[in-house]
mmCIF file of C-alpha atoms in Angstrom:
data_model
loop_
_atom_site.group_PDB
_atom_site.id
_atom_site.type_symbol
_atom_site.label_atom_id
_atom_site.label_comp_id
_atom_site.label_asym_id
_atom_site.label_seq_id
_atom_site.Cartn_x
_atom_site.Cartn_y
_atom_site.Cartn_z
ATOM 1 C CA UNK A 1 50.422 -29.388 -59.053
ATOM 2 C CA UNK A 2 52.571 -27.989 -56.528
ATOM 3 C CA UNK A 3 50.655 -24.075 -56.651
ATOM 4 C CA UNK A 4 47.506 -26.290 -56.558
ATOM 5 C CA UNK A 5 48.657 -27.909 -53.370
ATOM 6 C CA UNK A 6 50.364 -24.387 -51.764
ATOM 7 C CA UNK A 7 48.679 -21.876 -52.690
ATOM 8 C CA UNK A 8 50.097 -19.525 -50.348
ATOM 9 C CA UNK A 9 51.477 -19.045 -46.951
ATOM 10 C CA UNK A 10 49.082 -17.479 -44.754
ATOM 11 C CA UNK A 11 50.235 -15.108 -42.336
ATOM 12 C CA UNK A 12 48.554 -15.139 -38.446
ATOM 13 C CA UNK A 13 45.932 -12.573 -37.735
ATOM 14 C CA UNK A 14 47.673 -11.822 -34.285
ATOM 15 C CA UNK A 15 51.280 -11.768 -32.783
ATOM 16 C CA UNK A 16 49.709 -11.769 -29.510
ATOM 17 C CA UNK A 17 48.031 -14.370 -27.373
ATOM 18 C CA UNK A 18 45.389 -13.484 -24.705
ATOM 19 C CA UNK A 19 45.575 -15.884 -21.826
ATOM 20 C CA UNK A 20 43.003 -14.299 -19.402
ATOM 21 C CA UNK A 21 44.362 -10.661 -18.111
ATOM 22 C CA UNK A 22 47.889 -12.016 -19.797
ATOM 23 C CA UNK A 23 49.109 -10.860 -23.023
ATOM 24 C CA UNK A 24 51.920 -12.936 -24.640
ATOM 25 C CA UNK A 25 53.931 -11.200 -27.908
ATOM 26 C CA UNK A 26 54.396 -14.372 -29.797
ATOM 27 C CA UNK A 27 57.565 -12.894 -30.742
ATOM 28 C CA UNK A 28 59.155 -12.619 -27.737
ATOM 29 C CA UNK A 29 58.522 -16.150 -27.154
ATOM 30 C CA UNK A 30 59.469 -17.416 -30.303
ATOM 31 C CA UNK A 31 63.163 -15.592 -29.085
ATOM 32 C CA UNK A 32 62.604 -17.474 -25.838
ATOM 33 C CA UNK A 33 62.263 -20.930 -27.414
ATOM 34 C CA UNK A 34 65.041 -20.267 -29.926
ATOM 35 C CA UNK A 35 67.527 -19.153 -26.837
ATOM 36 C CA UNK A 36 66.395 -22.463 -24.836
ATOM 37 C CA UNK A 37 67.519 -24.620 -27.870
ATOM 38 C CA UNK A 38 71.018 -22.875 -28.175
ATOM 39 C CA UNK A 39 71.511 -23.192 -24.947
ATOM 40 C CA UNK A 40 70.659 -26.840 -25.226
ATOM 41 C CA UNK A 41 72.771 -27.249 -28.190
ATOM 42 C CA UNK A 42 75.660 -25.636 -26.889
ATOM 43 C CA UNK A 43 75.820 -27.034 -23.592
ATOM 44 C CA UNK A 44 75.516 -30.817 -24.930
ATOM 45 C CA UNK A 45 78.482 -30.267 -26.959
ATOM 46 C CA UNK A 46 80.222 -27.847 -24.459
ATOM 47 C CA UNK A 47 79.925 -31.220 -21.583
ATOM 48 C CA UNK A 48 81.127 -33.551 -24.657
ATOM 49 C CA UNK A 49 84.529 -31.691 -24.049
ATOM 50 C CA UNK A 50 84.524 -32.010 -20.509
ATOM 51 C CA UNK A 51 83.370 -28.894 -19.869
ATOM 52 C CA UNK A 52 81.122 -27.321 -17.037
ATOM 53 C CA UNK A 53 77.542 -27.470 -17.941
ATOM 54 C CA UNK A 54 76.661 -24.604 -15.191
ATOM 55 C CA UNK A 55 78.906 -22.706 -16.922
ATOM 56 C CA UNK A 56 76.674 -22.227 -20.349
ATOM 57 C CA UNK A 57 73.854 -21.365 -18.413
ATOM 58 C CA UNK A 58 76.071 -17.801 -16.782
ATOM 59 C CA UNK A 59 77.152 -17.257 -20.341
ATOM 60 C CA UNK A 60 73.410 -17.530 -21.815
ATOM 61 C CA UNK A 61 72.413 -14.863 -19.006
ATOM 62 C CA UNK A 62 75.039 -12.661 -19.609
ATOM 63 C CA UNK A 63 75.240 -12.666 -23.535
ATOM 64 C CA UNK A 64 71.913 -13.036 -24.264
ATOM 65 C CA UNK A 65 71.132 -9.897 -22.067
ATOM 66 C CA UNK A 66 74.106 -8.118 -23.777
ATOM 67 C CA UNK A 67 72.876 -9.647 -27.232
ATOM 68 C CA UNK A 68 69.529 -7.902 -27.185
ATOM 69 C CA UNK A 69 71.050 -4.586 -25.900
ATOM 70 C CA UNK A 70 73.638 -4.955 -28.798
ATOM 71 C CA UNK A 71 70.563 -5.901 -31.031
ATOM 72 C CA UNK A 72 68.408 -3.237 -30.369
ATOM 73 C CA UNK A 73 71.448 -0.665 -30.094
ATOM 74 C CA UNK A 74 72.645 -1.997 -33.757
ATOM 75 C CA UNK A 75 68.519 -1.040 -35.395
ATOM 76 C CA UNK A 76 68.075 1.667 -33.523
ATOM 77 C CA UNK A 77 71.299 3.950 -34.929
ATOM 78 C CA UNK A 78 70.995 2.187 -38.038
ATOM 79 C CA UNK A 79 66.991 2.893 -38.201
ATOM 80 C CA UNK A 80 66.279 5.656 -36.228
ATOM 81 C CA UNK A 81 63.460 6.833 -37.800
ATOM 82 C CA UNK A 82 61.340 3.469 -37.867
ATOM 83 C CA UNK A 83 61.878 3.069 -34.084
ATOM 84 C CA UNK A 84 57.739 4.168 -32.156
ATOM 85 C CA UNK A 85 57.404 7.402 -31.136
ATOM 86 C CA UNK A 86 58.115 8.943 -28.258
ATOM 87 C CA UNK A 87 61.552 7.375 -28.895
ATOM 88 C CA UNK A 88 62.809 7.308 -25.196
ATOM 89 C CA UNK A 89 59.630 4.775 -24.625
ATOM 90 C CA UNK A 90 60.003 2.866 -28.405
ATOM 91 C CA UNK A 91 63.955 2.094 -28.225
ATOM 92 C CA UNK A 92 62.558 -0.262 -25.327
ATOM 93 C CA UNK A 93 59.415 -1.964 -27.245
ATOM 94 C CA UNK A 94 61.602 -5.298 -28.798
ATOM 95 C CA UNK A 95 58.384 -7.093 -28.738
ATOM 96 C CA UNK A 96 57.360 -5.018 -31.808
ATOM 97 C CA UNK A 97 60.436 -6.223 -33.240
ATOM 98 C CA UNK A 98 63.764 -4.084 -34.304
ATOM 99 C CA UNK A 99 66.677 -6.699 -32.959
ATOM 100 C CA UNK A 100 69.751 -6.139 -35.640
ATOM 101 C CA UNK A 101 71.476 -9.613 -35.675
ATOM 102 C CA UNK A 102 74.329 -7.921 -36.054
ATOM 103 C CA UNK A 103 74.678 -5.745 -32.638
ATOM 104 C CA UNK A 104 73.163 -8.841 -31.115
ATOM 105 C CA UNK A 105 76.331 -11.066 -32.107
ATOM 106 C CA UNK A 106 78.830 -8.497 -31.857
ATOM 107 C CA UNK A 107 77.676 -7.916 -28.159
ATOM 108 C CA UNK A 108 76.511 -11.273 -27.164
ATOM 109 C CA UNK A 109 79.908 -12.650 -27.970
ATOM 110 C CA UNK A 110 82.245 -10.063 -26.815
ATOM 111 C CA UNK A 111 80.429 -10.527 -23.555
ATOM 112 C CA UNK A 112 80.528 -13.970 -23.349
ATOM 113 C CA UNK A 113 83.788 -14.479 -23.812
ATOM 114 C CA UNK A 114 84.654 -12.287 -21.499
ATOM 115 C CA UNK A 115 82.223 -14.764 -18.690
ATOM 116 C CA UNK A 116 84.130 -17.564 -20.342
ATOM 117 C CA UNK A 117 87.435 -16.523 -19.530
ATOM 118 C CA UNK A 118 86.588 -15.132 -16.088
ATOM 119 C CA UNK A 119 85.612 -18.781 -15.474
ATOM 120 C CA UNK A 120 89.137 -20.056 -16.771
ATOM 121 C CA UNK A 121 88.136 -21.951 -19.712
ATOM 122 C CA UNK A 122 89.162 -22.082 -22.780
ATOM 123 C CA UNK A 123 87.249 -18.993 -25.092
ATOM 124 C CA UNK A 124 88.420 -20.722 -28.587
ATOM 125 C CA UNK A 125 86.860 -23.800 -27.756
ATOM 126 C CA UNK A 126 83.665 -22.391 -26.214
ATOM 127 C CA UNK A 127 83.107 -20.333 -28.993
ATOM 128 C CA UNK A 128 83.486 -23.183 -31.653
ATOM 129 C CA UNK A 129 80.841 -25.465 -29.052
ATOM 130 C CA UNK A 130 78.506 -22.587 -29.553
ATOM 131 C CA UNK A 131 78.467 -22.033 -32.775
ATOM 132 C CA UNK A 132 75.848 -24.076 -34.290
ATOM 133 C CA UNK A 133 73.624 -23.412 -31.296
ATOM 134 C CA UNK A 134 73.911 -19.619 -32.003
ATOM 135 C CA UNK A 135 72.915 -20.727 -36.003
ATOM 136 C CA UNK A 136 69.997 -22.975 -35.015
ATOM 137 C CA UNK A 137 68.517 -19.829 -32.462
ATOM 138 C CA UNK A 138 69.254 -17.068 -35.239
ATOM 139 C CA UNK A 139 67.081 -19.302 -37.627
ATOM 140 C CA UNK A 140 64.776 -19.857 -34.934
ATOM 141 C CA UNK A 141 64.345 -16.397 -34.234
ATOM 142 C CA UNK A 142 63.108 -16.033 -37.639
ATOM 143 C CA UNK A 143 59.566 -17.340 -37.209
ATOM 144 C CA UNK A 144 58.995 -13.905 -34.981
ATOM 145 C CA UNK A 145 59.211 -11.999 -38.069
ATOM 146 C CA UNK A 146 56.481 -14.222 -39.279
ATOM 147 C CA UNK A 147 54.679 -13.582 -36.206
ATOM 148 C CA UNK A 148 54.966 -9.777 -36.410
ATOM 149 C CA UNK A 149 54.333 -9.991 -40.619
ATOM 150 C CA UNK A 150 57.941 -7.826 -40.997
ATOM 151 C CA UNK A 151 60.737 -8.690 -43.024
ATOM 152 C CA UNK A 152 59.523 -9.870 -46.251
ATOM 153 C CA UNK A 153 60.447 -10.045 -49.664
ATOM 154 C CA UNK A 154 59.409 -8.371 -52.985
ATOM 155 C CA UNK A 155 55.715 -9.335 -54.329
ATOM 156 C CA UNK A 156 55.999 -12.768 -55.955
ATOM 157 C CA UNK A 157 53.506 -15.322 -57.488
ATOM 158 C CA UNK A 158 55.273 -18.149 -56.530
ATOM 159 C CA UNK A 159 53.087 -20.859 -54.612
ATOM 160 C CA UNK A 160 54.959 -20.320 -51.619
ATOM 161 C CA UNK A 161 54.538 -16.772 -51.552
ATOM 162 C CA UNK A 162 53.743 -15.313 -48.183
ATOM 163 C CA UNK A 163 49.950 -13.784 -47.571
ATOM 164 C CA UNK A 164 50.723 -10.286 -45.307
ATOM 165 C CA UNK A 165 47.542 -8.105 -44.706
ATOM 166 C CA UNK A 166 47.088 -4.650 -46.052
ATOM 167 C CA UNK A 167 47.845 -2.931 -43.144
ATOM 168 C CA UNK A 168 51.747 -4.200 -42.952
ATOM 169 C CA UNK A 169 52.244 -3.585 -46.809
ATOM 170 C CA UNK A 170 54.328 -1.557 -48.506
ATOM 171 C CA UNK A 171 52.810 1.509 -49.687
ATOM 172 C CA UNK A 172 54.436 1.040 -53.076
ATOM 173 C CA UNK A 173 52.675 -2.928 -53.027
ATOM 174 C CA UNK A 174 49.097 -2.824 -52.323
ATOM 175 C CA UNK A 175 47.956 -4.095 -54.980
ATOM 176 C CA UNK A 176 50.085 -7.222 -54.582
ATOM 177 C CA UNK A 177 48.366 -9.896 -51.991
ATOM 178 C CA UNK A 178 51.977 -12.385 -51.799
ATOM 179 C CA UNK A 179 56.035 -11.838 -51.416
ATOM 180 C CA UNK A 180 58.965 -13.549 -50.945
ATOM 181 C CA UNK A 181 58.897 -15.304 -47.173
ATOM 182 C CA UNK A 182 62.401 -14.003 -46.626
ATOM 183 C CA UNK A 183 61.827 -15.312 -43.128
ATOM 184 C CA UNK A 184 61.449 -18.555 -44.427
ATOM 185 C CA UNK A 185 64.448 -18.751 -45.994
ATOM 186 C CA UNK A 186 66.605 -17.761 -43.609
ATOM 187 C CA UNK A 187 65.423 -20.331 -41.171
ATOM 188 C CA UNK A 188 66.096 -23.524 -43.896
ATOM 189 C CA UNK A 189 69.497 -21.413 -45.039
ATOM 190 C CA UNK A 190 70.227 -21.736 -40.824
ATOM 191 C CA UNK A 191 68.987 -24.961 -40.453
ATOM 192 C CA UNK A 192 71.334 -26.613 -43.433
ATOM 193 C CA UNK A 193 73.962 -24.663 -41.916
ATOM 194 C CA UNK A 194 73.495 -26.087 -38.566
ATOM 195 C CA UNK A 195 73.636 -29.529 -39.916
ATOM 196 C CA UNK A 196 76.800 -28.893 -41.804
ATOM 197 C CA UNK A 197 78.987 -27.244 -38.979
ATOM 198 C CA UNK A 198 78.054 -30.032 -36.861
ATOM 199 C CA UNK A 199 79.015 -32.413 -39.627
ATOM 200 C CA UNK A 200 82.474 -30.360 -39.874
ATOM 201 C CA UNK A 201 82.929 -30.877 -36.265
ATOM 202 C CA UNK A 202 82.625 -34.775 -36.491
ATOM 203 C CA UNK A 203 84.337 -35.641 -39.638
ATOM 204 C CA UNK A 204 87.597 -32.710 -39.569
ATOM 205 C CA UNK A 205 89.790 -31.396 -37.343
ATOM 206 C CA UNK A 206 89.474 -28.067 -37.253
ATOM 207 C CA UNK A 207 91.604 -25.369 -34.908
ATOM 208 C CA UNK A 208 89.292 -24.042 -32.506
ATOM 209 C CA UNK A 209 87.235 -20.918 -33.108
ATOM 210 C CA UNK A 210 87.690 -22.062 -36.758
ATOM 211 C CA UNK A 211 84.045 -23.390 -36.650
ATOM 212 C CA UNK A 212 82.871 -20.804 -35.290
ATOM 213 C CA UNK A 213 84.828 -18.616 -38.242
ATOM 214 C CA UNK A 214 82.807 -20.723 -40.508
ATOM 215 C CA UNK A 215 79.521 -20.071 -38.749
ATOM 216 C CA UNK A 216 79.766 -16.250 -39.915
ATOM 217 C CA UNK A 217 80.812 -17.365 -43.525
ATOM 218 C CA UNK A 218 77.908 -19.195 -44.073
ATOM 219 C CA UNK A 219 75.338 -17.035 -41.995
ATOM 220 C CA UNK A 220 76.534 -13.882 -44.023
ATOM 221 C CA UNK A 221 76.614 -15.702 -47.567
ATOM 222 C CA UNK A 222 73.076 -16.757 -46.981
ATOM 223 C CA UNK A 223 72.373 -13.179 -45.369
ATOM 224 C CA UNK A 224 73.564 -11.262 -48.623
ATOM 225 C CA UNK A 225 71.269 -12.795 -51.084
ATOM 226 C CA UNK A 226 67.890 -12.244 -48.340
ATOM 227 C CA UNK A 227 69.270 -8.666 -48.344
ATOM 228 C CA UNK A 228 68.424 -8.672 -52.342
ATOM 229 C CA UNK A 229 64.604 -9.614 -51.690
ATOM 230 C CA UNK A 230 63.923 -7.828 -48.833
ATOM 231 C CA UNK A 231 61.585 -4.533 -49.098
ATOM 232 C CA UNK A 232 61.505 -3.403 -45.828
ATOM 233 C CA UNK A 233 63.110 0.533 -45.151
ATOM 234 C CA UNK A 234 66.813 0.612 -45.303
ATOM 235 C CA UNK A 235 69.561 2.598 -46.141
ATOM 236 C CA UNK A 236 71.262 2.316 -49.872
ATOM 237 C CA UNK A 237 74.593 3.047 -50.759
ATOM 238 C CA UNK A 238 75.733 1.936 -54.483
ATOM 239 C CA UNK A 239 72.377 0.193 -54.905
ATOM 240 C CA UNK A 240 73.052 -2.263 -52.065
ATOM 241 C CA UNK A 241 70.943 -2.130 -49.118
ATOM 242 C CA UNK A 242 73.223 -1.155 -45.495
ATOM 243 C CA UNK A 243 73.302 -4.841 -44.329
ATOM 244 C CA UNK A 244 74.023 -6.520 -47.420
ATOM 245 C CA UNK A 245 77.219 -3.880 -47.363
ATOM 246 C CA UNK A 246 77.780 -5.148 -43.578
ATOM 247 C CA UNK A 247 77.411 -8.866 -44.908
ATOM 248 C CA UNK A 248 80.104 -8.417 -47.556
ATOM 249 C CA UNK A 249 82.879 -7.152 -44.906
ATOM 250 C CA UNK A 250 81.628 -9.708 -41.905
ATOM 251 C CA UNK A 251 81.573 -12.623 -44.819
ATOM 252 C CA UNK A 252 85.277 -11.350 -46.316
ATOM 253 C CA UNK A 253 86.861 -10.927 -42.683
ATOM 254 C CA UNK A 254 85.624 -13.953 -41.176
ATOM 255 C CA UNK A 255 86.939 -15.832 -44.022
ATOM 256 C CA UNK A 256 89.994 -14.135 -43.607
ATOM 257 C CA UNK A 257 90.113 -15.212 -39.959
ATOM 258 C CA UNK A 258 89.485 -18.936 -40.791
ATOM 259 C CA UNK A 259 92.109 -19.127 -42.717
ATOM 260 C CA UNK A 260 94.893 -17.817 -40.289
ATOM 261 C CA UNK A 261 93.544 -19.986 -37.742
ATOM 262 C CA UNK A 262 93.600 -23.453 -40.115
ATOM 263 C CA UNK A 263 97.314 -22.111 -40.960
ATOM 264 C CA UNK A 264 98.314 -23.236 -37.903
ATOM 265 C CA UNK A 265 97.597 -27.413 -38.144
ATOM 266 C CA UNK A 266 97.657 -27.515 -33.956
ATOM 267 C CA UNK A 267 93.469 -28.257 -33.242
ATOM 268 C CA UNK A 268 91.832 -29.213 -30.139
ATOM 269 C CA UNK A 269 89.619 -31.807 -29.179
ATOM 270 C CA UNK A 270 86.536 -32.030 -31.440
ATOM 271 C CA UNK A 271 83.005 -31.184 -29.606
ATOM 272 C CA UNK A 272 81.464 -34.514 -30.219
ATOM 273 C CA UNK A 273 83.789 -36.794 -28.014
ATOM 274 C CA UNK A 274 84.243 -36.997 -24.512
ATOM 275 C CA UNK A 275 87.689 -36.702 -23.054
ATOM 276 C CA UNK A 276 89.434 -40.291 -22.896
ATOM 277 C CA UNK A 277 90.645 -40.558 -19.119
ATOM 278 C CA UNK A 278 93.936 -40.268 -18.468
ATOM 279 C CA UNK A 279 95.610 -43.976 -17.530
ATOM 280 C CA UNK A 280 95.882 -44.515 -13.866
ATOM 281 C CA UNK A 281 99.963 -45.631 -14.722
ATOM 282 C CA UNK A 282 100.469 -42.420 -16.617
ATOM 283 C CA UNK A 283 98.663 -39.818 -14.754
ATOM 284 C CA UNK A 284 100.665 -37.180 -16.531
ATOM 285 C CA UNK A 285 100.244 -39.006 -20.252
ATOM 286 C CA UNK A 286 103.028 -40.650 -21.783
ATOM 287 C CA UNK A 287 106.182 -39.698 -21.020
ATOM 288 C CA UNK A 288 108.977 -37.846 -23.918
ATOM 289 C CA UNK A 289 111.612 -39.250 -25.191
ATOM 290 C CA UNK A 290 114.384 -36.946 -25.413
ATOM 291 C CA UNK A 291 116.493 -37.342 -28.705
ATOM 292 C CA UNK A 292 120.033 -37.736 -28.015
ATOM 293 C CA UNK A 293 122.661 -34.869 -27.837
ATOM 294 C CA UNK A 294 119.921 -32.273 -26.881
ATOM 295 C CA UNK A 295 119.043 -31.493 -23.475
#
């Protein structure tokens, strides 16, 4: 019933839309809209902590700029030979796609922690108010690849299988018409993920950036088994595609990192409530009590 129902997915004829003498790569704006909701995201929970709204808005310009310099930096020394020729012209083409997540979050976040600290806030914090925004705009992002037909999985028959024309198959898979939406995947992988750090962030006390610690676990778990369906050119070492290498060690150290930072049982405030005000009586909170025979 249900490969009666879903045949297939079909893929668009066009990543670009003509509006008059304008041409619009739809996956460029698909990166636009997925950018606008983190920023969204992350700057409703950044003001639930009390924090500066103004500020999320200098860290989006600043790490989202350094994200897709990281991005396209990460694909193009990792995939050098897939980038358009004459190369000094096709490291710049992102509209035809090429962003490696990974340079983009290495980058993106090393720069915007360094805006968040220059603005005297607190980088743990920020990071953790982030995180789910970052999740919901990497799954997002996703529906570019669709856009562009790029980034799919091995042939399948499965009703759900994704149409891509002849010209963006594999050579080694004419003859197959549907594969794996890999694309499609990731974005429900993201979006469950999303829905589960932000249920972690109401219901535990975690030690801020541990949720943000726990965005990378679950990003590269999910990330690891794509790697396995995806056909696309890569580089192979012990049978594993380069990225699914690079999702082991993020996965393994991030876990690592969540664990020394949940040692320590001090947390701060969680994202989804506002700072109580301080009482007028007690400006400075309530006062110590200092145990007798110490000083």
């Amino acid at each position: 019933m249900l490969a009666f129902l879903i045949a297939s997915i079909p893929s668009p004829s066009s990543g670009v839309l003509h509006l008059g003498p304008l041409k619009l790569h739809m996956y460029g704006l698909t990166l636009l809209a997925a950018i606008a909701l983190c920023v969204w995201l992350t700057s409703v929970r950044w003001q639930r902590l009390g924090g500066d709204g103004d500020l999320v808005l200098r860290v989006a310009v600043w790490g989202v700029g350094a994200g897709v310099v990281g991005a396209r930096a990460y694909h193009d020394v990792t995939s050098w030979q897939q980038v358009p020729t004459p190369k000094i012209k096709g490291v710049f083409e992102i509209w035809q796609g090429g962003l490696g997540i990974w340079g983009g979050v290495l980058l993106g976040t090393v720069v915007g922690a360094w805006v968040v600290r220059r603005a005297g806030a607190n980088v743990a914090m920020f990071l953790d108010a982030a995180a789910p925004g970052l999740l919901l705009a990497q799954g997002i992002g996703r529906i570019g690849n669709w856009w562009n037909q790029e980034l799919y999985g091995k042939p399948t028959s499965l009703p759900w299988g994704l149409e891509i024309d002849t010209a963006h198959r594999p050579v080694t898979g004419l003859a197959h018409a549907t594969y794996h939406p890999t694309f499609l995947y990731e974005l429900l992988w993201d979006l469950v993920g999303v829905v589960l750090l932000l249920w972690i962030a109401k219901r535990r006390d975690i030690r801020a950036p541990g949720l943000f610690a726990l965005y990378i676990v679950w990003y590269c778990f999910g990330r690891f088994f794509e790697e396995l369906l995806r056909i696309d050119p890569s580089h192979h070492y012990l049978g594993l595609r380069l990225n699914a290498w690079v999702s082991i060690v993020v996965f393994a150290g991030a876990l690592w990192a969540f664990r020394q930072i949940t040692r320590d049982k001090q947390v701060f405030p969680r994202p989804h409530r506002r700072q109580k005000p301080l009482d007028p009586a007690h400006p400075a909170g309530p006062k110590m009590s200092i145990p007798k025979g110490r000083k």
